[in-house]
Amino acid sequence: MALVVVLLAGSALAAPLDRPLSQKMQANAQRYVIASQAVLVARNGVSIYRHVAGARRDELFPLYSLSKLLASVLVMQLVENGSLDLDKPAASYVQGLPQHWQAIPLRHFLNHTSGLPEYFDLGGKNTGSFPPTLQAAFDALASQPLVFDTGSSTRYTQTNFLVLEAVLEAQYGQPYTQIARERIIDRLGLKHSFLGLANASRQEMVRSFIGKDGRLQDDPPVQWPEYANVHAQLFMSLDDLAAFLHAVARGDLVGKEMLRKLWLPQKLNNGQDGGFASGWEFGRSGGYAFVGHDGGTKVRVRLLWPEQGDGDTYTIVYLTNGSASNVWSRTLVESLMAAIDPARFRMEAISESLIGYATQPDAAGREALLRQLQADAARDGAALERRINETGYAMLETRGSATAVKIFELNTQLFPQSANARDSLAQAQARAAAKSP
């Protein structure tokens, strides 16, 4: 009977959202030229929408930097059982780190506030020269200074997670891939989850693309060394990824009380939020807090919960195999948030309205949109200006200068005294002029 109640509740919740979410997926596929995509939305732990387009149900998607979520959970487990203290230097737990890293507390590696430089340079290609071992990667950086003083800024680098890998291997006395498989993948019974390209390539996998000159072209995988599994080599089906996220949210892998403590953004030395909470991207929107991560431009996940009082929780998974526009994965996830609850997630809905207007070949709907934005500006002009500016830059990088100019022009009309709005418009106009014959 309990199962029947849950299934009926899930169906009732799903029905109102099936159409807007399907329409949003279709619009994104056309707008950004996405060959394959897979989306799952859950409310209060119950799946209310699931759709895969251009791929088979259990095909694997490369998850790129979502790989780091497994490592962060493994670290949080050790914090929970008292084996690790995030305020102690990582060097307290592992040998072989460069001398000038010795005093850096563990949490700074977890939250990308350590100041470490990157350990590789792909040079814009999918092949690179990598140190042969994890220790060799550390040794190669021994003479390089920190990029900034620890704790003063955030700089996302894969090197931070190599340090966490070394700590995990020292704690368990096992290779990282075995630790992650035994303590997460096998524990949850995930059958379509693999660490390492060699393991995943024997399975059905989507063909990866990257955008070039507005068209899809093959994006061959980087031939990472095995020690890079900690940050880049996770391959999963949509359902396995959702199962992992549900297990995290339920407190099955790390207790909920510990999650509440660890899912708070780290403060920088200047008192501002650093952007990460124990290795998870952290943000706020519409009275909700969220954690998640991206895998480049192609994939992103978010777990959202109300910061005050009661309310629905959401799990959002958006996977693609690339797009002709190289659209930001943040743009895709926020398009779903706008469809889920446009009143609650007002800023995400505004972004979608802006993108819809700016990607049309003419100025249809401009005056109606401007009136809507003027009403929003009366409520919170500073937040609206930031949101329009962010959306403009997202389009500048993915759809080009002409689209971005239309968005930035609206911002200057709404906020004529803003130097930032004028500068953004000038930048997009200059880029447009540079492309003109």
Short mmCIF file of C-alpha atoms in Angstrom, two decimals:
data_model
loop_
_atom_site.label_atom_id
_atom_site.label_comp_id
_atom_site.label_asym_id
_atom_site.label_seq_id
_atom_site.Cartn_x
_atom_site.Cartn_y
_atom_site.Cartn_z
CA MET A 1 0.00 0.00 0.00
CA ALA A 2 2.83 2.42 0.88
CA LEU A 3 4.43 1.82 -2.53
CA VAL A 4 1.14 2.51 -4.27
CA VAL A 5 0.76 5.79 -2.38
CA VAL A 6 4.27 6.89 -3.37
CA LEU A 7 3.69 6.01 -7.02
CA LEU A 8 0.38 7.85 -7.11
CA ALA A 9 1.94 10.88 -5.41
CA GLY A 10 4.77 10.88 -7.93
CA SER A 11 2.33 10.72 -10.84
CA ALA A 12 0.28 13.60 -9.42
CA LEU A 13 3.37 15.75 -8.98
CA ALA A 14 4.72 14.91 -12.42
CA ALA A 15 1.63 15.63 -14.48
CA PRO A 16 1.74 19.48 -14.37
CA LEU A 17 5.44 19.55 -15.26
CA ASP A 18 5.67 16.98 -18.05
CA ARG A 19 4.73 19.40 -20.79
CA PRO A 20 6.78 22.48 -19.76
CA LEU A 21 9.89 20.39 -19.10
CA SER A 22 9.55 18.49 -22.39
CA GLN A 23 9.06 21.78 -24.21
CA LYS A 24 12.15 23.18 -22.52
CA MET A 25 14.26 20.19 -23.55
CA GLN A 26 13.06 20.52 -27.14
CA ALA A 27 13.70 24.26 -27.17
CA ASN A 28 17.22 23.77 -25.82
CA ALA A 29 17.98 21.06 -28.38
CA GLN A 30 16.96 23.38 -31.21
CA ARG A 31 18.39 26.61 -29.80
CA TYR A 32 21.83 25.21 -28.96
CA VAL A 33 21.93 22.20 -31.35
CA ILE A 34 22.22 19.35 -28.84
CA ALA A 35 22.36 15.84 -30.29
CA SER A 36 21.72 13.82 -27.11
CA GLN A 37 20.40 14.89 -23.75
CA ALA A 38 19.04 13.23 -20.63
CA VAL A 39 17.08 15.01 -17.90
CA LEU A 40 15.73 13.92 -14.54
CA VAL A 41 13.85 16.07 -12.05
CA ALA A 42 12.83 14.78 -8.62
CA ARG A 43 10.72 16.54 -6.01
CA ASN A 44 11.06 15.48 -2.38
CA GLY A 45 12.99 12.40 -3.49
CA VAL A 46 10.33 11.25 -5.97
CA SER A 47 11.13 11.33 -9.68
CA ILE A 48 8.56 13.54 -11.41
CA TYR A 49 10.18 13.84 -14.83
CA ARG A 50 12.63 11.67 -16.74
CA HIS A 51 13.40 11.87 -20.44
CA VAL A 52 16.27 10.75 -22.65
CA ALA A 53 16.48 12.07 -26.23
CA GLY A 54 18.98 10.93 -28.82
CA ALA A 55 20.37 8.14 -26.64
CA ARG A 56 19.36 4.78 -25.20
CA ARG A 57 18.01 4.52 -21.66
CA ASP A 58 21.16 3.08 -20.08
CA GLU A 59 23.81 4.63 -22.31
CA LEU A 60 26.70 6.17 -20.46
CA PHE A 61 27.43 9.88 -20.50
CA PRO A 62 30.93 11.20 -19.74
CA LEU A 63 30.50 13.24 -16.56
CA TYR A 64 33.87 15.02 -16.59
CA SER A 65 34.26 17.01 -13.36
CA LEU A 66 31.18 15.49 -11.74
CA SER A 67 33.76 12.84 -10.87
CA LYS A 68 34.83 15.12 -8.02
CA LEU A 69 31.51 14.57 -6.23
CA LEU A 70 32.48 10.98 -5.46
CA ALA A 71 35.79 12.12 -4.01
CA SER A 72 34.15 14.85 -1.93
CA VAL A 73 31.67 12.33 -0.48
CA LEU A 74 34.54 10.00 0.41
CA VAL A 75 36.31 12.85 2.21
CA MET A 76 33.11 13.83 4.03
CA GLN A 77 32.68 10.24 5.21
CA LEU A 78 36.12 10.36 6.84
CA VAL A 79 35.33 13.72 8.41
CA GLU A 80 32.12 12.26 9.81
CA ASN A 81 33.87 9.28 11.42
CA GLY A 82 36.61 11.47 12.86
CA SER A 83 39.45 10.22 10.66
CA LEU A 84 39.99 13.61 9.00
CA ASP A 85 39.91 17.16 10.32
CA LEU A 86 39.42 19.73 7.56
CA ASP A 87 41.26 22.37 9.58
CA LYS A 88 44.44 20.28 9.79
CA PRO A 89 47.04 20.45 7.01
CA ALA A 90 46.72 17.79 4.34
CA ALA A 91 50.38 17.04 5.03
CA SER A 92 49.26 15.66 8.41
CA TYR A 93 47.71 12.76 6.52
CA VAL A 94 49.95 12.21 3.50
CA GLN A 95 53.65 12.42 2.67
CA GLY A 96 55.30 13.73 -0.45
CA LEU A 97 53.57 17.09 -0.87
CA PRO A 98 55.74 20.06 -1.93
CA GLN A 99 57.23 21.94 0.99
CA HIS A 100 55.22 25.14 0.45
CA TRP A 101 51.97 23.13 0.56
CA GLN A 102 52.74 21.61 3.93
CA ALA A 103 50.78 24.08 6.07
CA ILE A 104 47.66 24.34 3.88
CA PRO A 105 44.55 23.01 5.69
CA LEU A 106 42.64 20.21 4.02
CA ARG A 107 39.47 22.27 3.47
CA HIS A 108 41.30 24.64 1.12
CA PHE A 109 42.06 21.81 -1.28
CA LEU A 110 38.45 20.62 -1.07
CA ASN A 111 37.09 24.11 -1.84
CA HIS A 112 39.66 25.25 -4.42
CA THR A 113 40.94 28.05 -2.20
CA SER A 114 44.45 26.62 -1.76
CA GLY A 115 46.12 28.68 -4.49
CA LEU A 116 47.61 25.60 -6.18
CA PRO A 117 48.55 25.86 -9.87
CA GLU A 118 47.18 23.40 -12.42
CA TYR A 119 49.25 20.26 -12.95
CA PHE A 120 48.78 20.01 -16.73
CA ASP A 121 48.18 22.11 -19.83
CA LEU A 122 46.17 20.57 -22.63
CA GLY A 123 46.91 23.52 -24.88
CA GLY A 124 43.41 23.44 -26.30
CA LYS A 125 43.82 19.84 -27.45
CA ASN A 126 42.48 16.53 -26.22
CA THR A 127 45.93 15.11 -25.74
CA GLY A 128 48.45 16.27 -23.26
CA SER A 129 51.66 15.36 -21.55
CA PHE A 130 50.86 14.16 -18.04
CA PRO A 131 53.24 13.23 -15.25
CA PRO A 132 53.46 9.42 -15.11
CA THR A 133 52.40 9.10 -11.46
CA LEU A 134 50.59 11.04 -8.78
CA GLN A 135 53.83 11.69 -6.92
CA ALA A 136 55.47 12.86 -10.15
CA ALA A 137 52.67 15.40 -10.55
CA PHE A 138 53.41 16.81 -7.09
CA ASP A 139 57.17 16.82 -7.74
CA ALA A 140 56.68 18.72 -11.00
CA LEU A 141 54.94 21.53 -9.09
CA ALA A 142 57.43 21.71 -6.24
CA SER A 143 59.22 24.74 -7.69
CA GLN A 144 56.08 26.62 -8.74
CA PRO A 145 54.71 29.29 -6.38
CA LEU A 146 51.09 29.48 -5.26
CA VAL A 147 48.86 31.44 -7.64
CA PHE A 148 47.43 33.41 -4.69
CA ASP A 149 47.62 33.39 -0.91
CA THR A 150 45.71 30.46 0.51
CA GLY A 151 42.16 31.44 1.45
CA SER A 152 42.19 34.77 -0.37
CA SER A 153 40.43 33.64 -3.55
CA THR A 154 38.89 30.70 -5.40
CA ARG A 155 40.63 29.10 -8.38
CA TYR A 156 39.23 25.83 -9.62
CA THR A 157 42.04 23.37 -10.38
CA GLN A 158 42.27 19.62 -10.76
CA THR A 159 45.45 19.64 -8.66
CA ASN A 160 43.41 20.21 -5.50
CA PHE A 161 41.69 16.87 -5.98
CA LEU A 162 44.96 15.08 -6.62
CA VAL A 163 45.87 16.05 -3.05
CA LEU A 164 42.54 14.65 -1.83
CA GLU A 165 43.23 11.47 -3.78
CA ALA A 166 46.56 11.08 -2.03
CA VAL A 167 44.88 11.60 1.36
CA LEU A 168 42.18 9.02 0.61
CA GLU A 169 44.71 6.46 -0.58
CA ALA A 170 46.80 6.99 2.55
CA GLN A 171 43.72 6.53 4.75
CA TYR A 172 42.47 3.35 3.09
CA GLY A 173 45.71 1.85 1.80
CA GLN A 174 44.02 1.24 -1.57
CA PRO A 175 44.05 2.85 -5.03
CA TYR A 176 41.46 5.61 -5.37
CA THR A 177 39.42 3.82 -8.05
CA GLN A 178 38.98 0.80 -5.77
CA ILE A 179 37.96 3.03 -2.84
CA ALA A 180 35.29 4.83 -4.88
CA ARG A 181 33.99 1.62 -6.41
CA GLU A 182 33.69 -0.25 -3.11
CA ARG A 183 32.40 2.57 -0.93
CA ILE A 184 30.00 4.23 -3.37
CA ILE A 185 29.38 2.45 -6.70
CA ASP A 186 29.12 -1.13 -5.39
CA ARG A 187 27.55 -0.05 -2.11
CA LEU A 188 24.67 1.59 -3.99
CA GLY A 189 24.39 -1.27 -6.51
CA LEU A 190 25.06 0.98 -9.50
CA LYS A 191 25.36 -1.18 -12.63
CA HIS A 192 25.99 1.53 -15.20
CA SER A 193 28.77 3.50 -13.50
CA PHE A 194 32.45 3.27 -14.36
CA LEU A 195 35.65 5.05 -13.40
CA GLY A 196 38.22 5.19 -16.16
CA LEU A 197 37.77 5.35 -19.92
CA ALA A 198 39.16 1.84 -20.41
CA ASN A 199 36.35 0.38 -18.29
CA ALA A 200 33.59 2.59 -19.71
CA SER A 201 34.55 2.16 -23.36
CA ARG A 202 33.41 -1.47 -23.28
CA GLN A 203 29.86 -0.23 -22.61
CA GLU A 204 27.30 1.66 -24.69
CA MET A 205 28.32 5.30 -24.58
CA VAL A 206 27.02 8.47 -26.22
CA ARG A 207 29.15 10.03 -28.92
CA SER A 208 30.68 13.26 -27.63
CA PHE A 209 30.68 16.50 -29.58
CA ILE A 210 32.04 19.99 -29.27
CA GLY A 211 30.87 23.11 -31.10
CA LYS A 212 33.03 24.71 -33.76
CA ASP A 213 31.83 27.46 -36.11
CA GLY A 214 28.28 26.77 -34.99
CA ARG A 215 28.42 23.07 -35.89
CA LEU A 216 28.92 19.81 -34.03
CA GLN A 217 32.24 18.09 -34.41
CA ASP A 218 33.62 14.99 -32.71
CA ASP A 219 35.17 15.56 -29.31
CA PRO A 220 37.52 12.63 -28.68
CA PRO A 221 38.15 11.88 -25.00
CA VAL A 222 41.26 13.05 -23.22
CA GLN A 223 43.63 10.16 -22.57
CA TRP A 224 43.96 10.86 -18.86
CA PRO A 225 46.29 8.82 -16.65
CA GLU A 226 44.57 6.53 -14.15
CA TYR A 227 45.22 8.85 -11.22
CA ALA A 228 43.00 11.43 -12.95
CA ASN A 229 39.94 9.26 -12.21
CA VAL A 230 39.49 11.39 -9.11
CA HIS A 231 38.64 14.49 -11.13
CA ALA A 232 37.68 13.59 -14.68
CA GLN A 233 36.98 9.97 -15.52
CA LEU A 234 33.47 9.11 -14.33
CA PHE A 235 30.95 7.63 -16.79
CA MET A 236 27.34 7.02 -15.74
CA SER A 237 23.82 6.49 -16.98
CA LEU A 238 21.15 9.03 -16.07
CA ASP A 239 19.47 6.67 -13.60
CA ASP A 240 22.71 5.72 -11.84
CA LEU A 241 23.67 9.35 -11.41
CA ALA A 242 20.22 10.14 -10.02
CA ALA A 243 20.48 7.17 -7.64
CA PHE A 244 23.80 8.49 -6.34
CA LEU A 245 22.40 11.97 -5.80
CA HIS A 246 19.28 10.61 -4.08
CA ALA A 247 21.48 8.54 -1.76
CA VAL A 248 23.51 11.62 -0.88
CA ALA A 249 20.40 13.72 -0.25
CA ARG A 250 18.82 11.01 1.94
CA GLY A 251 21.92 10.84 4.12
CA ASP A 252 22.76 7.27 3.08
CA LEU A 253 26.42 8.05 2.37
CA VAL A 254 26.99 10.94 4.79
CA GLY A 255 24.56 11.66 7.62
CA LYS A 256 22.18 14.58 7.17
CA GLU A 257 23.49 16.38 10.24
CA MET A 258 27.02 16.25 8.84
CA LEU A 259 25.78 17.40 5.44
CA ARG A 260 24.17 20.45 7.06
CA LYS A 261 27.52 21.36 8.56
CA LEU A 262 29.60 20.67 5.49
CA TRP A 263 27.27 22.17 2.89
CA LEU A 264 28.00 25.72 3.94
CA PRO A 265 30.13 27.88 1.65
CA GLN A 266 33.68 28.45 2.79
CA LYS A 267 34.44 32.04 3.73
CA LEU A 268 37.39 33.71 2.08
CA ASN A 269 39.81 35.88 4.04
CA ASN A 270 37.77 38.96 3.05
CA GLY A 271 34.56 37.47 4.49
CA GLN A 272 32.95 36.72 1.13
CA ASP A 273 31.69 33.28 0.13
CA GLY A 274 34.20 31.25 -1.82
CA GLY A 275 31.68 29.45 -4.03
CA PHE A 276 32.24 25.87 -2.89
CA ALA A 277 30.93 23.91 0.09
CA SER A 278 33.07 20.83 0.77
CA GLY A 279 33.78 20.44 -2.92
CA TRP A 280 30.22 21.10 -4.10
CA GLU A 281 29.23 24.24 -5.98
CA PHE A 282 27.09 26.34 -3.61
CA GLY A 283 24.50 28.96 -4.45
CA ARG A 284 21.15 30.50 -3.57
CA SER A 285 18.05 31.33 -5.58
CA GLY A 286 14.44 32.16 -4.78
CA GLY A 287 14.72 31.36 -1.09
CA TYR A 288 16.50 28.10 -1.87
CA ALA A 289 20.06 27.00 -1.27
CA PHE A 290 21.63 24.54 -3.66
CA VAL A 291 24.72 22.40 -4.09
CA GLY A 292 25.90 20.65 -7.20
CA HIS A 293 28.62 20.59 -9.82
CA ASP A 294 29.20 20.89 -13.52
CA GLY A 295 31.09 18.82 -16.03
CA GLY A 296 32.33 21.57 -18.30
CA THR A 297 29.70 22.91 -20.66
CA LYS A 298 28.02 19.53 -21.07
CA VAL A 299 26.53 18.27 -17.79
CA ARG A 300 25.38 19.65 -14.44
CA VAL A 301 23.51 18.52 -11.32
CA ARG A 302 21.84 20.45 -8.51
CA LEU A 303 20.23 19.59 -5.19
CA LEU A 304 17.97 22.39 -3.93
CA TRP A 305 16.27 22.90 -0.57
CA PRO A 306 14.38 25.81 1.07
CA GLU A 307 16.58 27.81 3.41
CA GLN A 308 13.73 28.77 5.74
CA GLY A 309 10.61 26.82 6.74
CA ASP A 310 8.93 24.05 4.82
CA GLY A 311 9.00 23.56 1.10
CA ASP A 312 9.82 21.14 -1.67
CA THR A 313 13.32 19.85 -2.30
CA TYR A 314 14.49 19.25 -5.86
CA THR A 315 17.07 17.13 -7.61
CA ILE A 316 17.94 18.24 -11.14
CA VAL A 317 20.15 16.28 -13.55
CA TYR A 318 20.89 17.62 -17.02
CA LEU A 319 23.23 15.59 -19.22
CA THR A 320 24.24 16.33 -22.81
CA ASN A 321 26.88 15.05 -25.20
CA GLY A 322 27.83 18.58 -26.23
CA SER A 323 26.26 21.31 -28.33
CA ALA A 324 27.09 23.34 -31.41
CA SER A 325 26.89 26.48 -29.25
CA ASN A 326 28.94 25.03 -26.37
CA VAL A 327 26.10 26.29 -24.20
CA TRP A 328 26.92 26.57 -20.51
CA SER A 329 25.48 23.72 -18.46
CA ARG A 330 24.35 26.33 -15.92
CA THR A 331 22.11 27.86 -18.59
CA LEU A 332 20.51 24.46 -19.22
CA VAL A 333 19.83 23.69 -15.56
CA GLU A 334 18.44 27.15 -14.94
CA SER A 335 16.11 26.72 -17.91
CA LEU A 336 14.58 23.76 -16.04
CA MET A 337 14.30 25.74 -12.82
CA ALA A 338 12.38 28.41 -14.73
CA ALA A 339 10.00 25.74 -16.03
CA ILE A 340 9.57 24.06 -12.63
CA ASP A 341 8.50 27.18 -10.74
CA PRO A 342 8.86 30.50 -12.61
CA ALA A 343 7.42 32.46 -9.68
CA ARG A 344 9.84 30.97 -7.16
CA PHE A 345 12.88 30.94 -9.45
CA ARG A 346 12.23 34.40 -10.79
CA MET A 347 15.74 35.25 -11.94
CA GLU A 348 16.06 32.01 -13.88
CA ALA A 349 12.72 32.76 -15.55
CA ILE A 350 14.00 36.22 -16.48
CA SER A 351 17.08 34.69 -18.10
CA GLU A 352 14.90 32.40 -20.17
CA SER A 353 12.75 35.33 -21.29
CA LEU A 354 15.85 37.28 -22.27
CA ILE A 355 17.33 34.35 -24.18
CA GLY A 356 14.05 33.66 -25.94
CA TYR A 357 13.82 37.28 -27.06
CA ALA A 358 17.49 37.63 -28.03
CA THR A 359 17.62 34.45 -30.10
CA GLN A 360 14.71 35.53 -32.31
CA PRO A 361 15.71 37.04 -35.67
CA ASP A 362 13.77 40.26 -35.02
CA ALA A 363 12.78 42.43 -32.05
CA ALA A 364 9.39 40.79 -31.55
CA GLY A 365 8.24 41.00 -27.94
CA ARG A 366 10.80 43.60 -26.95
CA GLU A 367 8.39 46.16 -25.52
CA ALA A 368 6.43 43.58 -23.53
CA LEU A 369 9.68 42.18 -22.12
CA LEU A 370 10.92 45.67 -21.27
CA ARG A 371 7.72 46.42 -19.32
CA GLN A 372 8.12 43.17 -17.43
CA LEU A 373 11.74 44.00 -16.59
CA GLN A 374 10.85 47.50 -15.46
CA ALA A 375 8.44 46.00 -12.94
CA ASP A 376 11.18 43.66 -11.70
CA ALA A 377 13.65 46.55 -11.50
CA ALA A 378 11.31 48.36 -9.11
CA ARG A 379 11.53 45.38 -6.74
CA ASP A 380 15.28 44.67 -6.85
CA GLY A 381 17.17 46.64 -9.44
CA ALA A 382 20.66 45.54 -8.38
CA ALA A 383 19.82 41.84 -8.62
CA LEU A 384 18.10 42.32 -11.97
CA GLU A 385 21.03 44.24 -13.44
CA ARG A 386 23.42 41.46 -12.38
CA ARG A 387 21.16 38.78 -13.82
CA ILE A 388 20.77 40.53 -17.19
CA ASN A 389 24.52 41.07 -17.36
CA GLU A 390 25.25 37.42 -16.55
CA THR A 391 22.76 36.26 -19.16
CA GLY A 392 24.29 38.57 -21.74
CA TYR A 393 27.75 37.13 -21.15
CA ALA A 394 26.39 33.58 -21.28
CA MET A 395 24.99 34.34 -24.72
CA LEU A 396 28.12 36.22 -25.79
CA GLU A 397 30.17 33.08 -25.23
CA THR A 398 27.66 30.61 -26.66
CA ARG A 399 25.39 32.31 -29.22
CA GLY A 400 27.57 35.18 -30.30
CA SER A 401 27.79 38.96 -30.13
CA ALA A 402 24.57 39.81 -31.96
CA THR A 403 22.48 37.90 -29.42
CA ALA A 404 24.41 39.38 -26.51
CA VAL A 405 24.05 42.95 -27.81
CA LYS A 406 20.25 42.67 -27.71
CA ILE A 407 20.40 41.67 -24.04
CA PHE A 408 22.98 44.27 -23.03
CA GLU A 409 20.98 46.99 -24.79
CA LEU A 410 18.02 46.21 -22.55
CA ASN A 411 20.26 46.51 -19.51
CA THR A 412 21.50 49.96 -20.53
CA GLN A 413 17.94 51.11 -21.15
CA LEU A 414 16.84 49.88 -17.74
CA PHE A 415 19.93 51.17 -15.93
CA PRO A 416 21.28 54.11 -17.97
CA GLN A 417 23.53 55.28 -15.13
CA SER A 418 25.32 51.92 -14.79
CA ALA A 419 28.89 52.02 -16.05
CA ASN A 420 29.03 48.23 -15.87
CA ALA A 421 26.00 47.86 -18.14
CA ARG A 422 27.50 50.28 -20.67
CA ASP A 423 30.88 48.54 -20.58
CA SER A 424 29.29 45.15 -21.21
CA LEU A 425 27.38 46.49 -24.19
CA ALA A 426 30.50 48.14 -25.59
CA GLN A 427 32.42 44.88 -25.28
CA ALA A 428 29.75 42.93 -27.19
CA GLN A 429 29.52 45.66 -29.85
CA ALA A 430 33.30 45.67 -30.29
CA ARG A 431 33.28 41.91 -30.78
CA ALA A 432 30.46 42.23 -33.31
CA ALA A 433 32.37 44.93 -35.21
CA ALA A 434 35.51 42.79 -35.27
CA LYS A 435 33.58 40.01 -37.02
CA SER A 436 32.08 42.32 -39.62
CA PRO A 437 33.71 42.25 -43.08
#
